[in-house]
Coordinates of C-alpha atoms in Angstrom, one line a residue:
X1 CA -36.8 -112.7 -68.3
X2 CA -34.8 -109.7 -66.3
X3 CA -32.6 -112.7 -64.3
X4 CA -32.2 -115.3 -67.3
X5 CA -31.9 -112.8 -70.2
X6 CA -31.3 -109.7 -68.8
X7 CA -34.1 -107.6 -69.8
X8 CA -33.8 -104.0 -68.8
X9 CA -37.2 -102.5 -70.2
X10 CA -40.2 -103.7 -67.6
X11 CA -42.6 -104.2 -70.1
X12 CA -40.6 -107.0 -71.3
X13 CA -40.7 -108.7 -67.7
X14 CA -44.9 -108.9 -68.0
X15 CA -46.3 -112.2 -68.5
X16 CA -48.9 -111.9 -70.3
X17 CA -50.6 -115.5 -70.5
X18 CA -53.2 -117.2 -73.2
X19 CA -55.1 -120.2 -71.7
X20 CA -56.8 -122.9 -73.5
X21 CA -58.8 -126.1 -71.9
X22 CA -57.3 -128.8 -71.7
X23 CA -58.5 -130.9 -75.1
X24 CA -57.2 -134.7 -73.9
X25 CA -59.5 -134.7 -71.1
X26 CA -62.6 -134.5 -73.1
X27 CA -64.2 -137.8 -73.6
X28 CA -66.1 -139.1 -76.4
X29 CA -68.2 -141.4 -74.2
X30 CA -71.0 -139.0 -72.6
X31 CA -69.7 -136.1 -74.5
X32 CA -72.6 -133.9 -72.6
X33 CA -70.2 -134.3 -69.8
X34 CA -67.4 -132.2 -71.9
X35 CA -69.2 -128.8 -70.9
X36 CA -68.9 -129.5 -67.2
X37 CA -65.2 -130.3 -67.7
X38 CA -64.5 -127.0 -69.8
X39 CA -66.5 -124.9 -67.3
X40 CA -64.3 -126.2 -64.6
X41 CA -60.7 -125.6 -66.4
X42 CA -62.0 -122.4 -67.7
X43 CA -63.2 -120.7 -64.3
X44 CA -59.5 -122.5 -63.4
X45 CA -58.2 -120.4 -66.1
X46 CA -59.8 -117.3 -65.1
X47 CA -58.9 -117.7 -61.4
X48 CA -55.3 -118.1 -62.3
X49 CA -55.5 -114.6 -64.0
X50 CA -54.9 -115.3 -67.8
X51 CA -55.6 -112.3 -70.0
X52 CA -57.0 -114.3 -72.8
X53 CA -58.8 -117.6 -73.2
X54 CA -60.0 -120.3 -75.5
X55 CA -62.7 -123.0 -74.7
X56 CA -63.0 -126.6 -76.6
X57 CA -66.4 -127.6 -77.5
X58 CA -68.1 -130.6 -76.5
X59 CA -67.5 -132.5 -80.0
X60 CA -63.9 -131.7 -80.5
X61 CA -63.3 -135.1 -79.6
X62 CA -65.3 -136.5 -82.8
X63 CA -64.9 -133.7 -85.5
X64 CA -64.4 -129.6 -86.2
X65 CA -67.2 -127.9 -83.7
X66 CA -70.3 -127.4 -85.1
X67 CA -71.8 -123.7 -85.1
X68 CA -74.3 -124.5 -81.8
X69 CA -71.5 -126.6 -79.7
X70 CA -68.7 -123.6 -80.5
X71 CA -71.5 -120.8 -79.6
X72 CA -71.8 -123.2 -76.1
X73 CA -68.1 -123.1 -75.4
X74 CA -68.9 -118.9 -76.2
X75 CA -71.3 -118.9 -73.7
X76 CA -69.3 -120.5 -71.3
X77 CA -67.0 -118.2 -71.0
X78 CA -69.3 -115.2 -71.0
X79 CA -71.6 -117.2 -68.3
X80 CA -68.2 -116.9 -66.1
X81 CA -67.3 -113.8 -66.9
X82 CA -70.7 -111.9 -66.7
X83 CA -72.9 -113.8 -63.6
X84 CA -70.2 -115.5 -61.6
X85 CA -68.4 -111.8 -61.1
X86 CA -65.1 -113.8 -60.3
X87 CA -63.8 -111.8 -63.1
X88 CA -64.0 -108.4 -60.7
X89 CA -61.3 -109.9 -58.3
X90 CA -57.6 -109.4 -59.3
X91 CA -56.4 -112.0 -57.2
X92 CA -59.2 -114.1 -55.6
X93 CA -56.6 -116.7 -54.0
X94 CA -54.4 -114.4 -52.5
X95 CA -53.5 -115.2 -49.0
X96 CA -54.2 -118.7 -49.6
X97 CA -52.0 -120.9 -48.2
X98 CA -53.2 -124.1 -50.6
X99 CA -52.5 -121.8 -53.9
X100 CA -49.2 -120.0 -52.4
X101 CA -47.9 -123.8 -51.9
X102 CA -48.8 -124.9 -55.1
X103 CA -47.6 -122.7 -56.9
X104 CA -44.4 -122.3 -55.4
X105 CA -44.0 -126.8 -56.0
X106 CA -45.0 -125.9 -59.9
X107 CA -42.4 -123.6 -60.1
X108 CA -39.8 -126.1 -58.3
X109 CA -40.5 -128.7 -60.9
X110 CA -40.4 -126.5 -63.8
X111 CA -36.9 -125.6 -62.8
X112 CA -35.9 -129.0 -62.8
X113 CA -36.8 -129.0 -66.2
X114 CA -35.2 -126.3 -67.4
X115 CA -31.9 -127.3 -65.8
X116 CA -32.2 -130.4 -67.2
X117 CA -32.9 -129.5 -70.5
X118 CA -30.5 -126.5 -70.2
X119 CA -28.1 -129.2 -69.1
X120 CA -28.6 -131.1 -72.7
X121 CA -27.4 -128.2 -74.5
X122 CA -31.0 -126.5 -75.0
X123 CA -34.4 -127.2 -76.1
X124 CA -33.3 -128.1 -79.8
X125 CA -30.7 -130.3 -79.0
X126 CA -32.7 -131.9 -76.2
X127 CA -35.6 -132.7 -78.8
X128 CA -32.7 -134.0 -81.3
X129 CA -32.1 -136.5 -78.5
X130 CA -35.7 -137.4 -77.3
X131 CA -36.0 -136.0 -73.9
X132 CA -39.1 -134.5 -74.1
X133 CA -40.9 -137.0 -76.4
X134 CA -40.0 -139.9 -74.2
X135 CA -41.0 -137.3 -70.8
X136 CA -44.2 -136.9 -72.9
X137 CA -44.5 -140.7 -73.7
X138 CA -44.0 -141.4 -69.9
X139 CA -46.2 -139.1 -68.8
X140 CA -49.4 -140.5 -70.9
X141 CA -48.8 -143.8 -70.1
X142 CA -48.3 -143.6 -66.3
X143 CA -51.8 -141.7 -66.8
X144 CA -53.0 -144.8 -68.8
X145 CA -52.1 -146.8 -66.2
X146 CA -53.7 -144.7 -63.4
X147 CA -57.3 -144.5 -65.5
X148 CA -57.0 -148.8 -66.2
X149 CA -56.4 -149.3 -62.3
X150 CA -59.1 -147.0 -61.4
X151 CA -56.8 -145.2 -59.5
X152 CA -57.5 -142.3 -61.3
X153 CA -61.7 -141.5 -62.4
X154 CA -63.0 -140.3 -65.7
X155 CA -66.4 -140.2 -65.3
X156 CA -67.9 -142.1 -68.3
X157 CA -64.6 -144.4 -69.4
X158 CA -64.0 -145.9 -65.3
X159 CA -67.2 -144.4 -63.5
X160 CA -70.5 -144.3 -64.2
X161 CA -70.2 -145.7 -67.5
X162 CA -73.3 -146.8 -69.7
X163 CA -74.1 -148.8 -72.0
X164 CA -75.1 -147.2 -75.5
X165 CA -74.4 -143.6 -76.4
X166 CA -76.8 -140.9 -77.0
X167 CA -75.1 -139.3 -80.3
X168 CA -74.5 -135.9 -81.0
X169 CA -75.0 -133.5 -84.3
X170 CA -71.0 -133.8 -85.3
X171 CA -69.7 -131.1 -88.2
X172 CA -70.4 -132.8 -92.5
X173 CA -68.2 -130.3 -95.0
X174 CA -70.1 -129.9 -97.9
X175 CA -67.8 -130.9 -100.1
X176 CA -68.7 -128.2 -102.3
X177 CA -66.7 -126.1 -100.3
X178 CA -63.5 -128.2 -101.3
X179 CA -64.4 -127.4 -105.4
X180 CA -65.0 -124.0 -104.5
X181 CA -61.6 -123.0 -102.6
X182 CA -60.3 -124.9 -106.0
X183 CA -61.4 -122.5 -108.3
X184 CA -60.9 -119.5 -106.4
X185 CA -57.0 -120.6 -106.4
X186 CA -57.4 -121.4 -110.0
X187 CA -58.5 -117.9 -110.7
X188 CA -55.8 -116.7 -108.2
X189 CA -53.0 -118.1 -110.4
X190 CA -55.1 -117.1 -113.6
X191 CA -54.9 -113.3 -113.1
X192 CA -51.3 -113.0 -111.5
X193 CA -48.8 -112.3 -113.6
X194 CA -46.7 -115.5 -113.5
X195 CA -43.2 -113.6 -114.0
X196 CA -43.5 -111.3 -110.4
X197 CA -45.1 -114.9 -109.0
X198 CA -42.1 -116.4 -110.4
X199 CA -39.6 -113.8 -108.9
X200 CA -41.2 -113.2 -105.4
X201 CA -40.9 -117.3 -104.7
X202 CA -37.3 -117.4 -105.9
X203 CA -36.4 -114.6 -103.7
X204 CA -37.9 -116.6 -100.9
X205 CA -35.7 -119.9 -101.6
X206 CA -32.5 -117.8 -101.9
X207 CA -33.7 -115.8 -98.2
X208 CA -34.1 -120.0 -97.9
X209 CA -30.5 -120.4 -98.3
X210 CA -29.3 -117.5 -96.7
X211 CA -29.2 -115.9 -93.0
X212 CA -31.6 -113.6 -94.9
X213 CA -35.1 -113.0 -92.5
X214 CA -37.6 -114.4 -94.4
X215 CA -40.1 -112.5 -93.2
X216 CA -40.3 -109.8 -95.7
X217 CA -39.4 -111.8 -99.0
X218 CA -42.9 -113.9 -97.8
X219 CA -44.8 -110.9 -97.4
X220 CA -43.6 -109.7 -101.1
X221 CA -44.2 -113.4 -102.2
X222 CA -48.1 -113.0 -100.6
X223 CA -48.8 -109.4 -102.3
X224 CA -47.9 -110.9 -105.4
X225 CA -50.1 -113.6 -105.3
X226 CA -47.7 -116.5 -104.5
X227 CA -50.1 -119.0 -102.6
X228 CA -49.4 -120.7 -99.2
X229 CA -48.9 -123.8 -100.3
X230 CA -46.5 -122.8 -103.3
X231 CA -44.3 -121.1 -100.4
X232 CA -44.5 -124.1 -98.0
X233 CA -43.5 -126.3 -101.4
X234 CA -40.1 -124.0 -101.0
X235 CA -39.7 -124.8 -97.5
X236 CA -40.1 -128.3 -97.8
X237 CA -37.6 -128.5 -100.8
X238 CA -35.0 -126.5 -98.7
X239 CA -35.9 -127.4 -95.3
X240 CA -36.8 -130.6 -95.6
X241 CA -40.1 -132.6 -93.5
X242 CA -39.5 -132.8 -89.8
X243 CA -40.1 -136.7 -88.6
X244 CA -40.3 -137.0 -85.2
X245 CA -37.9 -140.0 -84.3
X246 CA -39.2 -143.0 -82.2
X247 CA -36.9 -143.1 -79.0
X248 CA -37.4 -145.8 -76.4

């Protein structure tokens, strides 16, 4: 940031990083197994000194968490931060050579990228041509291919699979929940006065087609009752729907 951008005030240069587990490794097969994998990449997390974390549940691979499996991923991290006291370390790899090396071949690569994509013109135009959808692409199927040759173990898809599943509780919305969030915008748009409804969301297509921020004519269009989705209709008239084109 002080280098690349110039950045003269040092609070600026701080890095102040959020970590979540990693979602695509969580299997559906043996889901128990889940909670081993997001103790492991969370205590990884913690190690590599992130300031703020978020842990998958178990079931994320079947549905929204239900109540007990996101009170598990809770206690995971509070299991790690309270009994395994590696949370009183600042730095508990320091002065290892292993982390020292890593690191420093992480941060190699990721300059390659950033040449390269600064090299396409920027990260906009570098989407607009594919590059990192088809580096994405690449990436999973090289994986694929790894997992089908066994060269690379999941336990439960390529080792030490079973045969049936023990299945889990997985999260039912009562689908009164769905007529209830209808009424309560029905009411919404009963009690506002339609004419300052009206006027906030025009003044949020013309900051629309304008250099105007659009920041505060959203926050005028909110007070006055405008809903979310009436807002994101504005967008979508204006903006238009992003499609993510195939590129080979």
């Amino acid at each position: 940031v002080r280098d690349r951008f110039g950045a003269k005030d040092p609070r600026s240069w701080r890095l102040r990083t959020h970590a979540q587990t990693a979602g695509v490794s969580l299997t559906a097969q043996q889901p128990l197994n889940n909670v081993v994998r997001v103790t492991m990449q969370a205590l990884a997390a913690v190690l590599g000194g992130t300031q703020s974390l978020h842990t998958n549940s178990m079931d994320e691979t079947y549905a929204l968490p239900t109540e007990s499996s996101a009170k598990l991923a809770l206690r995971t991290q509070q299991i790690i931060a309270e009994e395994s006291n590696v949370a009183n370390v600042v730095d508990p790899f320091a002065g290892s050579w292993f982390m020292e090396d890593l690191t420093d071949r992480m941060e190699a690569a990721a300059e390659v990228y950033i040449k390269k994509i600064d090299d396409l013109g920027g990260i906009v135009r570098a989407v607009e041509t594919g590059y990192p959808q088809r580096e994405i692409a690449d990436s999973a199927f090289i994986d694929q291919q790894k997992v089908d040759a066994k060269e690379r173990l999941i336990v439960g898809i390529n080792s030490h699979v079973e045969g049936a599943e023990d299945a889990i509780p997985t999260l039912k919305i009562d689908p009164a929940v769905e007529r209830d969030q209808r009424e309560r915008l029905a009411a919404v748009k009963a009690r506002r006065d339609p004419a300052v409804a009206a006027s906030a969301l025009q003044a949020v297509r013309h900051a629309c087609q304008s250099e105007e921020n659009l920041m505060y004519p959203i926050i005028e269009a909110v007070k006055a009752d405008v809903t979310l989705g009436e807002i994101c209709d504005v967008f979508r008239d204006e903006f238009g729907v992003y499609r993510d084109p195939a590129f080979v």
